Coordinates of C-alpha atoms in Angstrom, one line a residue:
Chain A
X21 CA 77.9 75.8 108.2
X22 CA 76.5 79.1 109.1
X23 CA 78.2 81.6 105.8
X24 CA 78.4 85.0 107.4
X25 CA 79.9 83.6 110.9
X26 CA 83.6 83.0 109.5
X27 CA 83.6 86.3 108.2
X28 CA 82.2 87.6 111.6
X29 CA 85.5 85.7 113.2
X30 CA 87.7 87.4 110.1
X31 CA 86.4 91.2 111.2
X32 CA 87.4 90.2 115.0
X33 CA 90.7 89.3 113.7
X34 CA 91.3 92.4 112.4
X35 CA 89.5 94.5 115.0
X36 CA 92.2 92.6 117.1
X37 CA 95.3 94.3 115.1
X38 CA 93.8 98.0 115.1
X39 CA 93.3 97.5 118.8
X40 CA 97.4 96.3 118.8
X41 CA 98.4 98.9 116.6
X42 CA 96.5 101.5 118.1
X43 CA 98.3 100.6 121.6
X44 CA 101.5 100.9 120.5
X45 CA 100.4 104.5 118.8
X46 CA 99.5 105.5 122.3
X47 CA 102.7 104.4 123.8
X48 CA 104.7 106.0 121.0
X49 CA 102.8 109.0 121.7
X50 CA 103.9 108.5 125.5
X51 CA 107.7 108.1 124.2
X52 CA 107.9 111.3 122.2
X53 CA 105.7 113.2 124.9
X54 CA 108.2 112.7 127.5
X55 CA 111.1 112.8 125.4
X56 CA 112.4 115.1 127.9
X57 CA 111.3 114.4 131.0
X58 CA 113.6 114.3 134.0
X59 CA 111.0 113.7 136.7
X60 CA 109.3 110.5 137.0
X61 CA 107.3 109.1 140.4
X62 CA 109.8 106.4 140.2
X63 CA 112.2 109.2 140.6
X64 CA 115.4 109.7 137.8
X65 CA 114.4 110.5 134.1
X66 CA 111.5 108.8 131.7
X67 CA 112.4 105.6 130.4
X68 CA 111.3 104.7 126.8
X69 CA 108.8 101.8 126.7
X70 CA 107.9 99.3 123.9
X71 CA 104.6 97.3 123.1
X72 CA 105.3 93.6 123.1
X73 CA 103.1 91.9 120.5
X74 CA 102.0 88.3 120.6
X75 CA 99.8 86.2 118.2
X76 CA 96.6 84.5 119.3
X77 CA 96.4 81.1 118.2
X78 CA 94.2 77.9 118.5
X79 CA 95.1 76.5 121.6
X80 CA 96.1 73.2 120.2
X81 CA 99.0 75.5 118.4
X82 CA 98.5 74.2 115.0
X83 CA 99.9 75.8 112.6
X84 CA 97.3 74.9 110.0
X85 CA 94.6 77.2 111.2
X86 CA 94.8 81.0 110.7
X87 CA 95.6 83.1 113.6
X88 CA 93.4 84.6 115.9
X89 CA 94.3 87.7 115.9
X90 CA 97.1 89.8 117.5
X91 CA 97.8 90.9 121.2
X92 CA 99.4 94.1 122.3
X93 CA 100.7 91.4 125.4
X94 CA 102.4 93.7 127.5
X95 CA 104.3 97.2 127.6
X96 CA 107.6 97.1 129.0
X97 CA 110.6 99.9 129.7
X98 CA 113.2 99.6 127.2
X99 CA 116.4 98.5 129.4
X100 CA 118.5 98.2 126.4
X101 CA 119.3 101.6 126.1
X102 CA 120.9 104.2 128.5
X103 CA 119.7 107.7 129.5
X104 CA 121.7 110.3 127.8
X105 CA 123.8 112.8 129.7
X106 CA 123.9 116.2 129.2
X107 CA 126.1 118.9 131.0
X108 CA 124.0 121.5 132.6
X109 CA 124.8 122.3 136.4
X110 CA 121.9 124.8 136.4
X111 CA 119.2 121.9 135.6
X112 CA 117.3 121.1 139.2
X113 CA 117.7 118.3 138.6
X114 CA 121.5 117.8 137.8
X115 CA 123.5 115.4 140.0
X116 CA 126.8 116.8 142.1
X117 CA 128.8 116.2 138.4
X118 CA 126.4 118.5 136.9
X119 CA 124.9 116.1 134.8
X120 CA 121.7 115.8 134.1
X121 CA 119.9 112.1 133.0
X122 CA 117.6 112.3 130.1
X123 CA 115.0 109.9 128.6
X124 CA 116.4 107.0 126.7
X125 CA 114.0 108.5 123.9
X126 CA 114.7 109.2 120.3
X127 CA 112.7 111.6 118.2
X128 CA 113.8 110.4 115.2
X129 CA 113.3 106.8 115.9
X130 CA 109.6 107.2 117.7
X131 CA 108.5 108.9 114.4
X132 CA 110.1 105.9 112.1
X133 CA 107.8 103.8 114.1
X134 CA 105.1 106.0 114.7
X135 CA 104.6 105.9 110.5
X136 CA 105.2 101.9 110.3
X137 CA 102.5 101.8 113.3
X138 CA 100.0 103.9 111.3
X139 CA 100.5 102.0 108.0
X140 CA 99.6 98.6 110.1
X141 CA 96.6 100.0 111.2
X142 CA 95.1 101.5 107.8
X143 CA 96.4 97.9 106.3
X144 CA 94.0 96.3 109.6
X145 CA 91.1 98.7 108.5
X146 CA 91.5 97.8 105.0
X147 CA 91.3 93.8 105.8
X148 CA 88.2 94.9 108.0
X149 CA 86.5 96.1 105.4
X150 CA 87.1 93.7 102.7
X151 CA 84.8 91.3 104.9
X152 CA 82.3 93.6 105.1
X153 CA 82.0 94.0 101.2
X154 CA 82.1 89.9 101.1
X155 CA 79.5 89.9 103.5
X156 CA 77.3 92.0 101.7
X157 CA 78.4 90.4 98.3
X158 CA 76.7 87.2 99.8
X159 CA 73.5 88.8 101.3
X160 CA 73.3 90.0 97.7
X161 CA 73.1 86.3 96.2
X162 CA 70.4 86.1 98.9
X163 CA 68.0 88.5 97.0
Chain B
X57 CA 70.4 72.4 82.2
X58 CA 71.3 69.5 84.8
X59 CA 70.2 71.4 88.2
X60 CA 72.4 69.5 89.9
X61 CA 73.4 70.6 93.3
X62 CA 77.3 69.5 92.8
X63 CA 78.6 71.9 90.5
X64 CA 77.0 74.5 93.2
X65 CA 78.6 73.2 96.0
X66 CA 82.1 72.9 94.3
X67 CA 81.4 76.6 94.1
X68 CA 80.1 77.5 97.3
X69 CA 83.5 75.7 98.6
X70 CA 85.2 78.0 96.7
X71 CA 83.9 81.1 98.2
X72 CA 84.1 79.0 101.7
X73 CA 88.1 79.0 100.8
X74 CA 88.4 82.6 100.1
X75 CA 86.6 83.4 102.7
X76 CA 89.1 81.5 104.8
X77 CA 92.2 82.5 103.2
X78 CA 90.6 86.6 104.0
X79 CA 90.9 84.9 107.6
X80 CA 94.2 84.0 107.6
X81 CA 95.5 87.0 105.5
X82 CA 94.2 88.9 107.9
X83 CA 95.7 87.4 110.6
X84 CA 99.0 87.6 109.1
X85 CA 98.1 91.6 109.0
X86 CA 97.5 91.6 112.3
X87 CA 100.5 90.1 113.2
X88 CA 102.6 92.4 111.0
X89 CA 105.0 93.4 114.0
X90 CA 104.5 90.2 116.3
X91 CA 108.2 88.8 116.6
X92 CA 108.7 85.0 115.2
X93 CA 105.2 85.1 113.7
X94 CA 105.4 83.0 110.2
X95 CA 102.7 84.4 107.6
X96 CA 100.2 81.4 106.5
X97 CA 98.6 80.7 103.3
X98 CA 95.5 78.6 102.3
X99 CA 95.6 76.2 99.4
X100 CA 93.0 75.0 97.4
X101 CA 92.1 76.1 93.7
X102 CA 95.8 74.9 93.1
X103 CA 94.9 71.6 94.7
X104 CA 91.9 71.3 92.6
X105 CA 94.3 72.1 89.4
X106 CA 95.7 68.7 90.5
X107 CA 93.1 66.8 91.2
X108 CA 91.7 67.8 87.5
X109 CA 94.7 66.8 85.7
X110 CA 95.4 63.7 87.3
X111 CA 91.0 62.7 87.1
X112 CA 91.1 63.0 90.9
X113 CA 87.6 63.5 92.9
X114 CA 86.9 67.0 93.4
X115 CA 85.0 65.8 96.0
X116 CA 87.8 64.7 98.3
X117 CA 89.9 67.9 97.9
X118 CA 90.4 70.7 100.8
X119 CA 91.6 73.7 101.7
X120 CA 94.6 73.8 103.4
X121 CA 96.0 76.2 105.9
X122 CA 100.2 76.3 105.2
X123 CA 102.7 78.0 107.6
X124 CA 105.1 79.8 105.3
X125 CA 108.7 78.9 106.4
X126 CA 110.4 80.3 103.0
X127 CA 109.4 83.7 102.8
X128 CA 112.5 85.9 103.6
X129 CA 112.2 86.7 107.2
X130 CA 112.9 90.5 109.0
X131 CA 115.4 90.2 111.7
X132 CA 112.9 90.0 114.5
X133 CA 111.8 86.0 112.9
X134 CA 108.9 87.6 111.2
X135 CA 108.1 87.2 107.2
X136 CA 105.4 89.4 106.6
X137 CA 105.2 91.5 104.3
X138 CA 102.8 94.1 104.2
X139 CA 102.9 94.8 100.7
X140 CA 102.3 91.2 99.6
X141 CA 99.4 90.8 101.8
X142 CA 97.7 93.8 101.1
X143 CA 97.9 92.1 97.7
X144 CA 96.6 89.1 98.7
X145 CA 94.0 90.1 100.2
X146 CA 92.9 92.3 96.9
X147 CA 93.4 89.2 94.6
X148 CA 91.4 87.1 96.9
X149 CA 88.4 89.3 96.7
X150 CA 88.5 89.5 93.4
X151 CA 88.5 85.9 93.2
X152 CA 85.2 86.0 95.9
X153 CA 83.8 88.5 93.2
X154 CA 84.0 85.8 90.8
X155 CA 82.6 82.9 92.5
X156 CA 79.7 85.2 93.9
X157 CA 79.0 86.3 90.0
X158 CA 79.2 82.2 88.8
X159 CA 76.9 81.4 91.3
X160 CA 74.7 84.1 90.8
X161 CA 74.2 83.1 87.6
X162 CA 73.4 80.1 88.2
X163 CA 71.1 80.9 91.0
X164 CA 69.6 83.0 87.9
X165 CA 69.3 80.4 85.3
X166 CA 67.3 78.0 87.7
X167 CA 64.9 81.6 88.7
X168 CA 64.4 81.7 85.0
X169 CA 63.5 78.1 85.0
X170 CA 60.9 77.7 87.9
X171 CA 59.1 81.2 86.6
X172 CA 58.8 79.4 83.0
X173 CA 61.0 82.5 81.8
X174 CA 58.4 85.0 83.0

């Protein structure tokens, strides 16, 4: 067995997860940009969107093997959550009520997950380069 | 000094194990926020404990990749916890340290040998 391979296919792993993590840092970002946008293409306000994670497995699915790695799968619009109306007839873009429909975004909560995001990420970096001190741990026996 | 190759190899399994539980502790980091994941765990210097008390081969024993069912899990399915494998991952280096340093050693003793100590 070829020594320096597995830990080759350990770094991938955790390249995989900083790629995840960093994705949903970029959508978070996104979230808290247009926290207050009413304007969209799709017309009506910004909805909030989430990163949906999956793991990559063998494909036989056993669960005796480690994983993969990690997937940032898809990003999706949060529909479990309503846009939040505010009275302002003088908005442009308030309806005849004089209400105006804004992002289903909250500050508050985008930074909560904004930190846990950024604490996955330094933990991925950290695994990262634990293999690269084993690796060069065994090219040391090699001299 | 028997230069047999066995007690080597029991060691260069050792370090294949930690470098296969970094693996999967690694995956379980990288799956910190993937819903319904279950954190894994490899065994094997426990399994050797066994095999040693009960006069089992060594020989015949394996690592063994566990899916961890009992760990408290968040509401989302998922039971890992980043805390505990960032401590994992710490103790099973150290443990790599020491099997590198054992074999090393060794590798030593035998250099020492062959040169006739020169």
């Amino acid at each position: 067995m070829n020594a320096i391979d597995p830990l080759f296919s350990g770094m991938r792993v955790s390249a995989s997860g900083l790629a995840a993590e960093r994705m949903r840092i970029d959508v978070i970002a996104e979230n808290i940009a247009n926290a207050r946008t009413t304007r969209t293409p799709d017309g009506g306000p910004y909805r909030r969107k989430v990163v949906l994670f999956e793991a990559l497995v063998e494909p036989s699915g056993r669960d005796s093997a480690p994983a993969l790695g990690v997937a940032a799968a898809r990003v999706v619009p949060d529909e479990t959550s309503d846009f939040e109306r505010v009275l302002d007839p003088s908005h442009p873009d308030a309806g005849p009520d004089g209400m105006v429909a804004y992002p289903n975004v909250n500050t508050v909560l985008e930074m909560a997950d904004l930190i846990t995001a950024m604490r996955a990420y330094e933990a991925n970096l950290t695994a990262q380069e634990s293999f690269v001190q084993m690796a060069e741990r065994a090219l040391d026996l090699a001299r | 000094m028997e230069a047999t190759p066995a007690r080597d190899d029991l060691l260069l399994r050792l370090l294949a194990a930690a470098e296969l539980r970094a693996r999967v502790v690694s995956g379980n980091l990288a799956n910190l926020d993937t819903p319904g994941y279950k954190r894994r765990d490899v065994r094997f210097e426990d399994l050797l404990r066994d095999a040693v008390t009960r006069g089992r081969d060594l020989g015949r024993v394996e690592a063994r990749v566990e899916t961890d069912v009992e760990s408290p899990a968040r509401p989302d399915g998922n039971n890992v916890s980043l805390e505990l494998e960032m401590n994992a991952l710490r103790e099973n280096r150290l443990l790599y340290e020491t099997y590198a340093a054992i074999l090393e050693g060794r590798m030593n003793l035998q250099r020492i040998a062959v040169t006739e100590g020169r």
